[in-house]
Amino acid sequence: MGDAAGALREAAQRLSEISDSPRLDAELLMAHALGMERSELLLKLPELTTPDIFSALVERRQKSEPIAHIIGAKEFWGLDFQVSPDVLIPRPDSELLIESAVGMFASEPPQKILDLGTGSGALLLAALQEFPDARGVGIDASAAALQIAHNNADRLGFADRARFLMLDWTRPDWEKALGSGFDLILANPPYIAKNTRLSADVGDFEPHEALFAGEEGLDDYKIIIPALEKLLSPAGVTMLEIGFDQANIVSEMAEKRSYHVELKQDLGKNDRLLILRR
Ligand code: GLN
């Protein structure tokens, strides 16, 4: 096998056809093939040779499989999460929920945190990282997702503060098992309208249950927003991720129930977060 630097150049070229970040993709795959961090790869690059499996990994990526699935991991909020096709891959845009929670709870940190549709556990565990005295519950309708969330809580050292429950909020009385008094509720529910065409790496590989939410992408908000009444503590705050074109309609749903709503945009300047307070 040839030198790793040359193989990276060649792979980046091939991946430019399907990826917006071909060089980064190639580096992540090479680091994975070598069993090292990307930083170590970059430092030692001139002296490294390409492992045999590298070309097979590049071929998978060429077929649009997400990097996170190929390497089984994705970084979110500086933490290294295990991921699989059973969970939504944590997105950098969702870090806005954590960043905003940190800003909002600067003086009096939350004690009880709830993550609705926890998936890999990314939002809950990132929040527990920022609020070291808090405890949290993550719920999901998927047993396979909860297994991943559990693994992540264990691996990242949050097992004693994070609890996970299998709950399906399309069922009546789903919220009864949760009790009340949550100071911070995080939610990145499915919010994509049914007939939306997604790029291959998302649509062909990520769980549709975590993406699609009925005709207009609003089905899950219609359940979550009314349920907040019982779940939130009196001064509680909800961080609700939304699609780029949903700010008005979802704000209206919350305002009808007397919440004060603040809208925030992500790094790409898209509407991404609604902060709901009583
Ligand atoms: N932000 C995700 C995407 O772009 C959608 C996540 C969701 O539906 N909650 O595909």
PDB file of C-alpha atoms and ligand atoms in Angstrom:
ATOM      1  CA  MET A   1       0.000   0.000   0.000  1.00  0.00           C
ATOM      2  CA  GLY A   2       1.130   3.502  -0.779  1.00  0.00           C
ATOM      3  CA  ASP A   3       1.753   6.526   1.371  1.00  0.00           C
ATOM      4  CA  ALA A   4      -1.198   7.827   3.345  1.00  0.00           C
ATOM      5  CA  ALA A   5      -0.761  11.398   2.138  1.00  0.00           C
ATOM      6  CA  GLY A   6      -1.175  10.343  -1.491  1.00  0.00           C
ATOM      7  CA  ALA A   7      -4.112   8.072  -0.685  1.00  0.00           C
ATOM      8  CA  LEU A   8      -5.834  10.953   1.116  1.00  0.00           C
ATOM      9  CA  ARG A   9      -5.429  13.249  -1.871  1.00  0.00           C
ATOM     10  CA  GLU A  10      -6.846  10.651  -4.203  1.00  0.00           C
ATOM     11  CA  ALA A  11      -9.746   9.789  -1.893  1.00  0.00           C
ATOM     12  CA  ALA A  12     -10.626  13.469  -1.394  1.00  0.00           C
ATOM     13  CA  GLN A  13     -10.805  13.854  -5.149  1.00  0.00           C
ATOM     14  CA  ARG A  14     -13.118  10.876  -5.525  1.00  0.00           C
ATOM     15  CA  LEU A  15     -15.338  11.971  -2.644  1.00  0.00           C
ATOM     16  CA  SER A  16     -15.756  15.496  -4.009  1.00  0.00           C
ATOM     17  CA  GLU A  17     -18.490  14.048  -6.240  1.00  0.00           C
ATOM     18  CA  ILE A  18     -20.760  13.205  -3.306  1.00  0.00           C
ATOM     19  CA  SER A  19     -19.558  15.253  -0.348  1.00  0.00           C
ATOM     20  CA  ASP A  20     -19.249  18.930   0.583  1.00  0.00           C
ATOM     21  CA  SER A  21     -16.273  18.105   2.792  1.00  0.00           C
ATOM     22  CA  PRO A  22     -14.286  15.515   0.811  1.00  0.00           C
ATOM     23  CA  ARG A  23     -10.889  16.157   2.410  1.00  0.00           C
ATOM     24  CA  LEU A  24     -12.277  16.017   5.945  1.00  0.00           C
ATOM     25  CA  ASP A  25     -14.204  12.844   5.072  1.00  0.00           C
ATOM     26  CA  ALA A  26     -11.051  11.207   3.718  1.00  0.00           C
ATOM     27  CA  GLU A  27      -9.101  12.180   6.835  1.00  0.00           C
ATOM     28  CA  LEU A  28     -11.766  10.809   9.175  1.00  0.00           C
ATOM     29  CA  LEU A  29     -11.861   7.524   7.268  1.00  0.00           C
ATOM     30  CA  MET A  30      -8.067   7.255   7.223  1.00  0.00           C
ATOM     31  CA  ALA A  31      -7.822   8.005  10.943  1.00  0.00           C
ATOM     32  CA  HIS A  32     -10.453   5.329  11.591  1.00  0.00           C
ATOM     33  CA  ALA A  33      -8.622   2.819   9.371  1.00  0.00           C
ATOM     34  CA  LEU A  34      -5.426   3.505  11.321  1.00  0.00           C
ATOM     35  CA  GLY A  35      -7.162   3.440  14.718  1.00  0.00           C
ATOM     36  CA  MET A  36      -6.039   6.940  15.632  1.00  0.00           C
ATOM     37  CA  GLU A  37      -7.489  10.405  16.214  1.00  0.00           C
ATOM     38  CA  ARG A  38      -7.578  12.766  13.256  1.00  0.00           C
ATOM     39  CA  SER A  39      -5.149  15.097  15.039  1.00  0.00           C
ATOM     40  CA  GLU A  40      -2.617  12.291  15.359  1.00  0.00           C
ATOM     41  CA  LEU A  41      -3.087  11.370  11.705  1.00  0.00           C
ATOM     42  CA  LEU A  42      -2.357  14.922  10.607  1.00  0.00           C
ATOM     43  CA  LEU A  43       0.783  15.111  12.751  1.00  0.00           C
ATOM     44  CA  LYS A  44       2.223  11.815  11.569  1.00  0.00           C
ATOM     45  CA  LEU A  45       0.945  11.909   8.006  1.00  0.00           C
ATOM     46  CA  PRO A  46       4.313  11.990   6.177  1.00  0.00           C
ATOM     47  CA  GLU A  47       5.438   8.738   7.771  1.00  0.00           C
ATOM     48  CA  LEU A  48       2.189   6.737   7.478  1.00  0.00           C
ATOM     49  CA  THR A  49       1.246   4.048   4.974  1.00  0.00           C
ATOM     50  CA  THR A  50      -2.306   3.324   3.909  1.00  0.00           C
ATOM     51  CA  PRO A  51      -4.010   0.369   5.587  1.00  0.00           C
ATOM     52  CA  ASP A  52      -5.728  -2.154   3.291  1.00  0.00           C
ATOM     53  CA  ILE A  53      -9.249  -1.411   4.528  1.00  0.00           C
ATOM     54  CA  PHE A  54      -9.068   2.281   3.606  1.00  0.00           C
ATOM     55  CA  SER A  55     -10.258   1.836   0.021  1.00  0.00           C
ATOM     56  CA  ALA A  56     -13.323  -0.146   1.146  1.00  0.00           C
ATOM     57  CA  LEU A  57     -14.264   2.663   3.547  1.00  0.00           C
ATOM     58  CA  VAL A  58     -13.929   5.236   0.780  1.00  0.00           C
ATOM     59  CA  GLU A  59     -16.124   3.123  -1.479  1.00  0.00           C
ATOM     60  CA  ARG A  60     -18.848   3.049   1.171  1.00  0.00           C
ATOM     61  CA  ARG A  61     -18.703   6.821   1.447  1.00  0.00           C
ATOM     62  CA  GLN A  62     -18.853   7.092  -2.360  1.00  0.00           C
ATOM     63  CA  LYS A  63     -22.242   5.401  -2.123  1.00  0.00           C
ATOM     64  CA  SER A  64     -23.325   8.265   0.202  1.00  0.00           C
ATOM     65  CA  GLU A  65     -23.172   6.308   3.453  1.00  0.00           C
ATOM     66  CA  PRO A  66     -22.616   8.902   6.210  1.00  0.00           C
ATOM     67  CA  ILE A  67     -19.126   9.075   7.709  1.00  0.00           C
ATOM     68  CA  ALA A  68     -20.682   8.675  11.152  1.00  0.00           C
ATOM     69  CA  HIS A  69     -22.136   5.296  10.147  1.00  0.00           C
ATOM     70  CA  ILE A  70     -18.904   4.075   8.602  1.00  0.00           C
ATOM     71  CA  ILE A  71     -16.835   4.950  11.656  1.00  0.00           C
ATOM     72  CA  GLY A  72     -19.677   4.412  14.167  1.00  0.00           C
ATOM     73  CA  ALA A  73     -19.141   7.729  15.903  1.00  0.00           C
ATOM     74  CA  LYS A  74     -19.922  11.440  15.737  1.00  0.00           C
ATOM     75  CA  GLU A  75     -18.642  14.316  17.817  1.00  0.00           C
ATOM     76  CA  PHE A  76     -21.243  16.590  19.386  1.00  0.00           C
ATOM     77  CA  TRP A  77     -20.494  19.393  21.828  1.00  0.00           C
ATOM     78  CA  GLY A  78     -16.938  18.092  22.157  1.00  0.00           C
ATOM     79  CA  LEU A  79     -18.133  14.628  23.223  1.00  0.00           C
ATOM     80  CA  ASP A  80     -17.581  11.507  21.188  1.00  0.00           C
ATOM     81  CA  PHE A  81     -20.932   9.750  20.623  1.00  0.00           C
ATOM     82  CA  GLN A  82     -21.443   6.221  19.418  1.00  0.00           C
ATOM     83  CA  VAL A  83     -24.010   6.245  16.598  1.00  0.00           C
ATOM     84  CA  SER A  84     -25.716   3.664  14.405  1.00  0.00           C
ATOM     85  CA  PRO A  85     -28.427   3.666  11.733  1.00  0.00           C
ATOM     86  CA  ASP A  86     -30.940   3.443  14.619  1.00  0.00           C
ATOM     87  CA  VAL A  87     -30.357   7.035  15.714  1.00  0.00           C
ATOM     88  CA  LEU A  88     -30.274  10.416  14.042  1.00  0.00           C
ATOM     89  CA  ILE A  89     -26.664  11.518  13.637  1.00  0.00           C
ATOM     90  CA  PRO A  90     -26.179  14.502  15.960  1.00  0.00           C
ATOM     91  CA  ARG A  91     -25.948  17.721  13.915  1.00  0.00           C
ATOM     92  CA  PRO A  92     -23.721  20.707  14.676  1.00  0.00           C
ATOM     93  CA  ASP A  93     -26.847  22.891  14.297  1.00  0.00           C
ATOM     94  CA  SER A  94     -28.363  21.223  17.340  1.00  0.00           C
ATOM     95  CA  GLU A  95     -25.483  22.493  19.498  1.00  0.00           C
ATOM     96  CA  LEU A  96     -27.451  25.762  19.458  1.00  0.00           C
ATOM     97  CA  LEU A  97     -29.875  24.202  21.965  1.00  0.00           C
ATOM     98  CA  ILE A  98     -27.042  23.517  24.395  1.00  0.00           C
ATOM     99  CA  GLU A  99     -25.324  26.854  23.824  1.00  0.00           C
ATOM    100  CA  SER A 100     -28.609  28.671  24.497  1.00  0.00           C
ATOM    101  CA  ALA A 101     -29.322  26.620  27.605  1.00  0.00           C
ATOM    102  CA  VAL A 102     -25.874  27.461  28.970  1.00  0.00           C
ATOM    103  CA  GLY A 103     -26.529  31.155  28.405  1.00  0.00           C
ATOM    104  CA  MET A 104     -30.014  31.056  29.861  1.00  0.00           C
ATOM    105  CA  PHE A 105     -29.173  29.121  33.032  1.00  0.00           C
ATOM    106  CA  ALA A 106     -25.933  30.980  33.782  1.00  0.00           C
ATOM    107  CA  SER A 107     -26.997  32.064  37.275  1.00  0.00           C
ATOM    108  CA  GLU A 108     -29.285  29.255  38.422  1.00  0.00           C
ATOM    109  CA  PRO A 109     -28.541  25.920  36.720  1.00  0.00           C
ATOM    110  CA  PRO A 110     -31.331  23.420  36.051  1.00  0.00           C
ATOM    111  CA  GLN A 111     -31.712  20.464  38.416  1.00  0.00           C
ATOM    112  CA  LYS A 112     -33.952  18.272  36.291  1.00  0.00           C
ATOM    113  CA  ILE A 113     -33.541  17.895  32.562  1.00  0.00           C
ATOM    114  CA  LEU A 114     -35.729  16.041  30.066  1.00  0.00           C
ATOM    115  CA  ASP A 115     -34.785  15.134  26.496  1.00  0.00           C
ATOM    116  CA  LEU A 116     -37.755  14.240  24.295  1.00  0.00           C
ATOM    117  CA  GLY A 117     -36.690  11.879  21.510  1.00  0.00           C
ATOM    118  CA  THR A 118     -33.190  11.396  22.818  1.00  0.00           C
ATOM    119  CA  GLY A 119     -31.820   9.153  20.042  1.00  0.00           C
ATOM    120  CA  SER A 120     -28.079   8.835  20.677  1.00  0.00           C
ATOM    121  CA  GLY A 121     -28.513  10.814  23.918  1.00  0.00           C
ATOM    122  CA  ALA A 122     -26.517  13.693  22.451  1.00  0.00           C
ATOM    123  CA  LEU A 123     -28.618  16.594  23.736  1.00  0.00           C
ATOM    124  CA  LEU A 124     -29.172  15.148  27.198  1.00  0.00           C
ATOM    125  CA  LEU A 125     -25.564  14.152  27.795  1.00  0.00           C
ATOM    126  CA  ALA A 126     -24.192  17.439  26.447  1.00  0.00           C
ATOM    127  CA  ALA A 127     -26.517  19.255  28.856  1.00  0.00           C
ATOM    128  CA  LEU A 128     -25.419  17.054  31.767  1.00  0.00           C
ATOM    129  CA  GLN A 129     -21.836  17.885  30.859  1.00  0.00           C
ATOM    130  CA  GLU A 130     -22.622  21.596  31.203  1.00  0.00           C
ATOM    131  CA  PHE A 131     -24.727  21.268  34.346  1.00  0.00           C
ATOM    132  CA  PRO A 132     -22.757  18.960  36.648  1.00  0.00           C
ATOM    133  CA  ASP A 133     -25.371  18.966  39.443  1.00  0.00           C
ATOM    134  CA  ALA A 134     -28.309  18.143  37.192  1.00  0.00           C
ATOM    135  CA  ARG A 135     -29.966  14.792  36.579  1.00  0.00           C
ATOM    136  CA  GLY A 136     -31.691  13.920  33.365  1.00  0.00           C
ATOM    137  CA  VAL A 137     -34.167  11.644  31.641  1.00  0.00           C
ATOM    138  CA  GLY A 138     -34.117  10.822  27.961  1.00  0.00           C
ATOM    139  CA  ILE A 139     -37.093   9.191  26.283  1.00  0.00           C
ATOM    140  CA  ASP A 140     -37.416   7.528  22.928  1.00  0.00           C
ATOM    141  CA  ALA A 141     -39.876   5.215  21.192  1.00  0.00           C
ATOM    142  CA  SER A 142     -37.050   3.076  19.813  1.00  0.00           C
ATOM    143  CA  ALA A 143     -35.465   0.373  21.961  1.00  0.00           C
ATOM    144  CA  ALA A 144     -32.469   0.253  19.633  1.00  0.00           C
ATOM    145  CA  ALA A 145     -31.926   3.989  20.019  1.00  0.00           C
ATOM    146  CA  LEU A 146     -32.169   3.728  23.811  1.00  0.00           C
ATOM    147  CA  GLN A 147     -29.480   1.055  23.797  1.00  0.00           C
ATOM    148  CA  ILE A 148     -27.162   3.487  22.007  1.00  0.00           C
ATOM    149  CA  ALA A 149     -28.067   6.305  24.406  1.00  0.00           C
ATOM    150  CA  HIS A 150     -27.335   3.989  27.337  1.00  0.00           C
ATOM    151  CA  ASN A 151     -23.964   3.009  25.912  1.00  0.00           C
ATOM    152  CA  ASN A 152     -23.104   6.664  25.432  1.00  0.00           C
ATOM    153  CA  ALA A 153     -24.068   7.580  28.983  1.00  0.00           C
ATOM    154  CA  ASP A 154     -21.845   4.745  30.250  1.00  0.00           C
ATOM    155  CA  ARG A 155     -18.902   5.470  28.002  1.00  0.00           C
ATOM    156  CA  LEU A 156     -18.967   9.214  28.652  1.00  0.00           C
ATOM    157  CA  GLY A 157     -19.345   8.878  32.420  1.00  0.00           C
ATOM    158  CA  PHE A 158     -22.954  10.049  32.879  1.00  0.00           C
ATOM    159  CA  ALA A 159     -24.535   6.722  33.871  1.00  0.00           C
ATOM    160  CA  ASP A 160     -25.275   7.897  37.430  1.00  0.00           C
ATOM    161  CA  ARG A 161     -27.101  11.052  36.303  1.00  0.00           C
ATOM    162  CA  ALA A 162     -28.895   9.920  33.131  1.00  0.00           C
ATOM    163  CA  ARG A 163     -31.931   7.684  32.937  1.00  0.00           C
ATOM    164  CA  PHE A 164     -33.579   6.443  29.763  1.00  0.00           C
ATOM    165  CA  LEU A 165     -37.171   5.387  29.253  1.00  0.00           C
ATOM    166  CA  MET A 166     -38.918   3.805  26.331  1.00  0.00           C
ATOM    167  CA  LEU A 167     -41.965   5.991  25.716  1.00  0.00           C
ATOM    168  CA  ASP A 168     -43.942   6.571  22.552  1.00  0.00           C
ATOM    169  CA  TRP A 169     -45.643   9.959  22.610  1.00  0.00           C
ATOM    170  CA  THR A 170     -48.172   8.914  19.993  1.00  0.00           C
ATOM    171  CA  ARG A 171     -49.749   6.741  22.708  1.00  0.00           C
ATOM    172  CA  PRO A 172     -52.261   8.178  25.198  1.00  0.00           C
ATOM    173  CA  ASP A 173     -50.937   9.212  28.603  1.00  0.00           C
ATOM    174  CA  TRP A 174     -47.314   8.709  27.547  1.00  0.00           C
ATOM    175  CA  GLU A 175     -46.159  11.585  29.733  1.00  0.00           C
ATOM    176  CA  LYS A 176     -47.606  10.164  32.952  1.00  0.00           C
ATOM    177  CA  ALA A 177     -44.476   8.086  33.618  1.00  0.00           C
ATOM    178  CA  LEU A 178     -42.327  11.228  33.604  1.00  0.00           C
ATOM    179  CA  GLY A 179     -43.892  13.222  36.411  1.00  0.00           C
ATOM    180  CA  SER A 180     -43.250  16.944  36.391  1.00  0.00           C
ATOM    181  CA  GLY A 181     -40.875  19.670  37.516  1.00  0.00           C
ATOM    182  CA  PHE A 182     -38.387  19.678  34.659  1.00  0.00           C
ATOM    183  CA  ASP A 183     -36.342  22.876  34.637  1.00  0.00           C
ATOM    184  CA  LEU A 184     -34.994  22.298  31.162  1.00  0.00           C
ATOM    185  CA  ILE A 185     -36.690  20.363  28.381  1.00  0.00           C
ATOM    186  CA  LEU A 186     -34.744  19.670  25.210  1.00  0.00           C
ATOM    187  CA  ALA A 187     -36.327  18.346  22.049  1.00  0.00           C
ATOM    188  CA  ASN A 188     -35.168  17.702  18.518  1.00  0.00           C
ATOM    189  CA  PRO A 189     -38.253  15.847  17.318  1.00  0.00           C
ATOM    190  CA  PRO A 190     -38.914  14.683  13.780  1.00  0.00           C
ATOM    191  CA  TYR A 191     -39.981  17.772  11.807  1.00  0.00           C
ATOM    192  CA  ILE A 192     -39.641  17.053   8.109  1.00  0.00           C
ATOM    193  CA  ALA A 193     -42.775  17.099   5.930  1.00  0.00           C
ATOM    194  CA  LYS A 194     -43.719  13.728   4.492  1.00  0.00           C
ATOM    195  CA  ASN A 195     -42.935  14.251   0.832  1.00  0.00           C
ATOM    196  CA  THR A 196     -39.690  16.184   1.252  1.00  0.00           C
ATOM    197  CA  ARG A 197     -36.854  14.822  -0.856  1.00  0.00           C
ATOM    198  CA  LEU A 198     -33.791  14.369   1.287  1.00  0.00           C
ATOM    199  CA  SER A 199     -30.212  14.031   0.123  1.00  0.00           C
ATOM    200  CA  ALA A 200     -29.109  10.410  -0.236  1.00  0.00           C
ATOM    201  CA  ASP A 201     -26.862  10.417   2.825  1.00  0.00           C
ATOM    202  CA  VAL A 202     -29.811  11.410   5.033  1.00  0.00           C
ATOM    203  CA  GLY A 203     -32.814   9.833   3.288  1.00  0.00           C
ATOM    204  CA  ASP A 204     -31.234   6.483   2.464  1.00  0.00           C
ATOM    205  CA  PHE A 205     -29.374   5.957   5.725  1.00  0.00           C
ATOM    206  CA  GLU A 206     -30.925   7.751   8.696  1.00  0.00           C
ATOM    207  CA  PRO A 207     -34.017   6.523  10.575  1.00  0.00           C
ATOM    208  CA  HIS A 208     -37.187   7.884   9.013  1.00  0.00           C
ATOM    209  CA  GLU A 209     -38.949   7.785  12.394  1.00  0.00           C
ATOM    210  CA  ALA A 210     -36.507  10.444  13.585  1.00  0.00           C
ATOM    211  CA  LEU A 211     -36.974  12.643  10.512  1.00  0.00           C
ATOM    212  CA  PHE A 212     -40.522  12.645   9.189  1.00  0.00           C
ATOM    213  CA  ALA A 213     -43.486  14.086  11.049  1.00  0.00           C
ATOM    214  CA  GLY A 214     -46.579  13.781   8.903  1.00  0.00           C
ATOM    215  CA  GLU A 215     -47.961  15.863   6.031  1.00  0.00           C
ATOM    216  CA  GLU A 216     -46.407  19.197   7.168  1.00  0.00           C
ATOM    217  CA  GLY A 217     -43.729  18.013   9.557  1.00  0.00           C
ATOM    218  CA  LEU A 218     -45.756  19.272  12.510  1.00  0.00           C
ATOM    219  CA  ASP A 219     -47.237  16.083  13.962  1.00  0.00           C
ATOM    220  CA  ASP A 220     -44.781  15.795  16.828  1.00  0.00           C
ATOM    221  CA  TYR A 221     -44.980  19.476  17.825  1.00  0.00           C
ATOM    222  CA  LYS A 222     -48.750  19.039  18.097  1.00  0.00           C
ATOM    223  CA  ILE A 223     -48.133  16.448  20.792  1.00  0.00           C
ATOM    224  CA  ILE A 224     -45.084  17.887  22.515  1.00  0.00           C
ATOM    225  CA  ILE A 225     -46.246  21.480  22.973  1.00  0.00           C
ATOM    226  CA  PRO A 226     -49.473  20.612  24.837  1.00  0.00           C
ATOM    227  CA  ALA A 227     -47.568  18.138  27.031  1.00  0.00           C
ATOM    228  CA  LEU A 228     -45.143  20.799  28.284  1.00  0.00           C
ATOM    229  CA  GLU A 229     -47.783  22.205  30.611  1.00  0.00           C
ATOM    230  CA  LYS A 230     -47.505  19.209  32.931  1.00  0.00           C
ATOM    231  CA  LEU A 231     -43.822  18.502  32.452  1.00  0.00           C
ATOM    232  CA  LEU A 232     -42.251  21.925  33.040  1.00  0.00           C
ATOM    233  CA  SER A 233     -41.366  23.392  36.415  1.00  0.00           C
ATOM    234  CA  PRO A 234     -42.864  26.873  37.047  1.00  0.00           C
ATOM    235  CA  ALA A 235     -39.724  28.634  35.790  1.00  0.00           C
ATOM    236  CA  GLY A 236     -38.908  25.868  33.319  1.00  0.00           C
ATOM    237  CA  VAL A 237     -37.552  26.459  29.833  1.00  0.00           C
ATOM    238  CA  THR A 238     -38.039  24.393  26.672  1.00  0.00           C
ATOM    239  CA  MET A 239     -35.487  24.340  23.861  1.00  0.00           C
ATOM    240  CA  LEU A 240     -37.346  23.150  20.792  1.00  0.00           C
ATOM    241  CA  GLU A 241     -35.493  22.528  17.534  1.00  0.00           C
ATOM    242  CA  ILE A 242     -37.457  23.454  14.399  1.00  0.00           C
ATOM    243  CA  GLY A 243     -37.105  23.220  10.626  1.00  0.00           C
ATOM    244  CA  PHE A 244     -35.833  26.353   8.841  1.00  0.00           C
ATOM    245  CA  ASP A 245     -39.347  27.254   7.620  1.00  0.00           C
ATOM    246  CA  GLN A 246     -41.345  26.381  10.728  1.00  0.00           C
ATOM    247  CA  ALA A 247     -40.675  29.335  13.056  1.00  0.00           C
ATOM    248  CA  ASN A 248     -44.008  31.078  12.485  1.00  0.00           C
ATOM    249  CA  ILE A 249     -46.289  28.100  12.628  1.00  0.00           C
ATOM    250  CA  VAL A 250     -44.645  26.458  15.644  1.00  0.00           C
ATOM    251  CA  SER A 251     -44.362  29.794  17.505  1.00  0.00           C
ATOM    252  CA  GLU A 252     -48.078  30.256  16.981  1.00  0.00           C
ATOM    253  CA  MET A 253     -48.796  26.841  18.422  1.00  0.00           C
ATOM    254  CA  ALA A 254     -46.802  27.734  21.543  1.00  0.00           C
ATOM    255  CA  GLU A 255     -48.172  31.270  21.885  1.00  0.00           C
ATOM    256  CA  LYS A 256     -51.739  29.933  21.767  1.00  0.00           C
ATOM    257  CA  ARG A 257     -50.832  28.103  24.958  1.00  0.00           C
ATOM    258  CA  SER A 258     -49.445  31.309  26.467  1.00  0.00           C
ATOM    259  CA  TYR A 259     -45.760  30.589  26.140  1.00  0.00           C
ATOM    260  CA  HIS A 260     -43.336  33.406  25.570  1.00  0.00           C
ATOM    261  CA  VAL A 261     -41.341  32.409  22.495  1.00  0.00           C
ATOM    262  CA  GLU A 262     -37.869  33.458  21.419  1.00  0.00           C
ATOM    263  CA  LEU A 263     -36.453  32.473  18.009  1.00  0.00           C
ATOM    264  CA  LYS A 264     -32.784  31.747  17.367  1.00  0.00           C
ATOM    265  CA  GLN A 265     -30.862  31.014  14.186  1.00  0.00           C
ATOM    266  CA  ASP A 266     -28.097  28.495  13.656  1.00  0.00           C
ATOM    267  CA  LEU A 267     -24.627  29.144  12.239  1.00  0.00           C
ATOM    268  CA  GLY A 268     -26.024  28.849   8.702  1.00  0.00           C
ATOM    269  CA  LYS A 269     -28.456  31.718   9.565  1.00  0.00           C
ATOM    270  CA  ASN A 270     -31.453  29.396   9.399  1.00  0.00           C
ATOM    271  CA  ASP A 271     -34.249  29.562  11.944  1.00  0.00           C
ATOM    272  CA  ARG A 272     -33.465  26.567  14.147  1.00  0.00           C
ATOM    273  CA  LEU A 273     -34.550  27.012  17.751  1.00  0.00           C
ATOM    274  CA  LEU A 274     -37.582  28.192  19.672  1.00  0.00           C
ATOM    275  CA  ILE A 275     -37.098  28.908  23.356  1.00  0.00           C
ATOM    276  CA  LEU A 276     -40.400  28.560  25.200  1.00  0.00           C
ATOM    277  CA  ARG A 277     -41.082  30.038  28.634  1.00  0.00           C
ATOM    278  CA  ARG A 278     -44.263  30.465  30.608  1.00  0.00           C
TER     279      ARG A 278
HETATM  280  N1  GLN B   1     -31.945  18.636  10.891  1.00  0.00           N
HETATM  281  C1  GLN B   1     -32.231  17.347  10.355  1.00  0.00           C
HETATM  282  C2  GLN B   1     -31.941  17.311   8.866  1.00  0.00           C
HETATM  283  O1  GLN B   1     -31.493  18.291   8.342  1.00  0.00           O
HETATM  284  C3  GLN B   1     -33.652  16.962  10.655  1.00  0.00           C
HETATM  285  C4  GLN B   1     -33.771  16.564  12.060  1.00  0.00           C
HETATM  286  C5  GLN B   1     -35.182  16.380  12.506  1.00  0.00           C
HETATM  287  O2  GLN B   1     -36.117  16.104  11.769  1.00  0.00           O
HETATM  288  N2  GLN B   1     -35.313  16.524  13.757  1.00  0.00           N
HETATM  289  O3  GLN B   1     -32.071  16.325   8.217  1.00  0.00           O
END
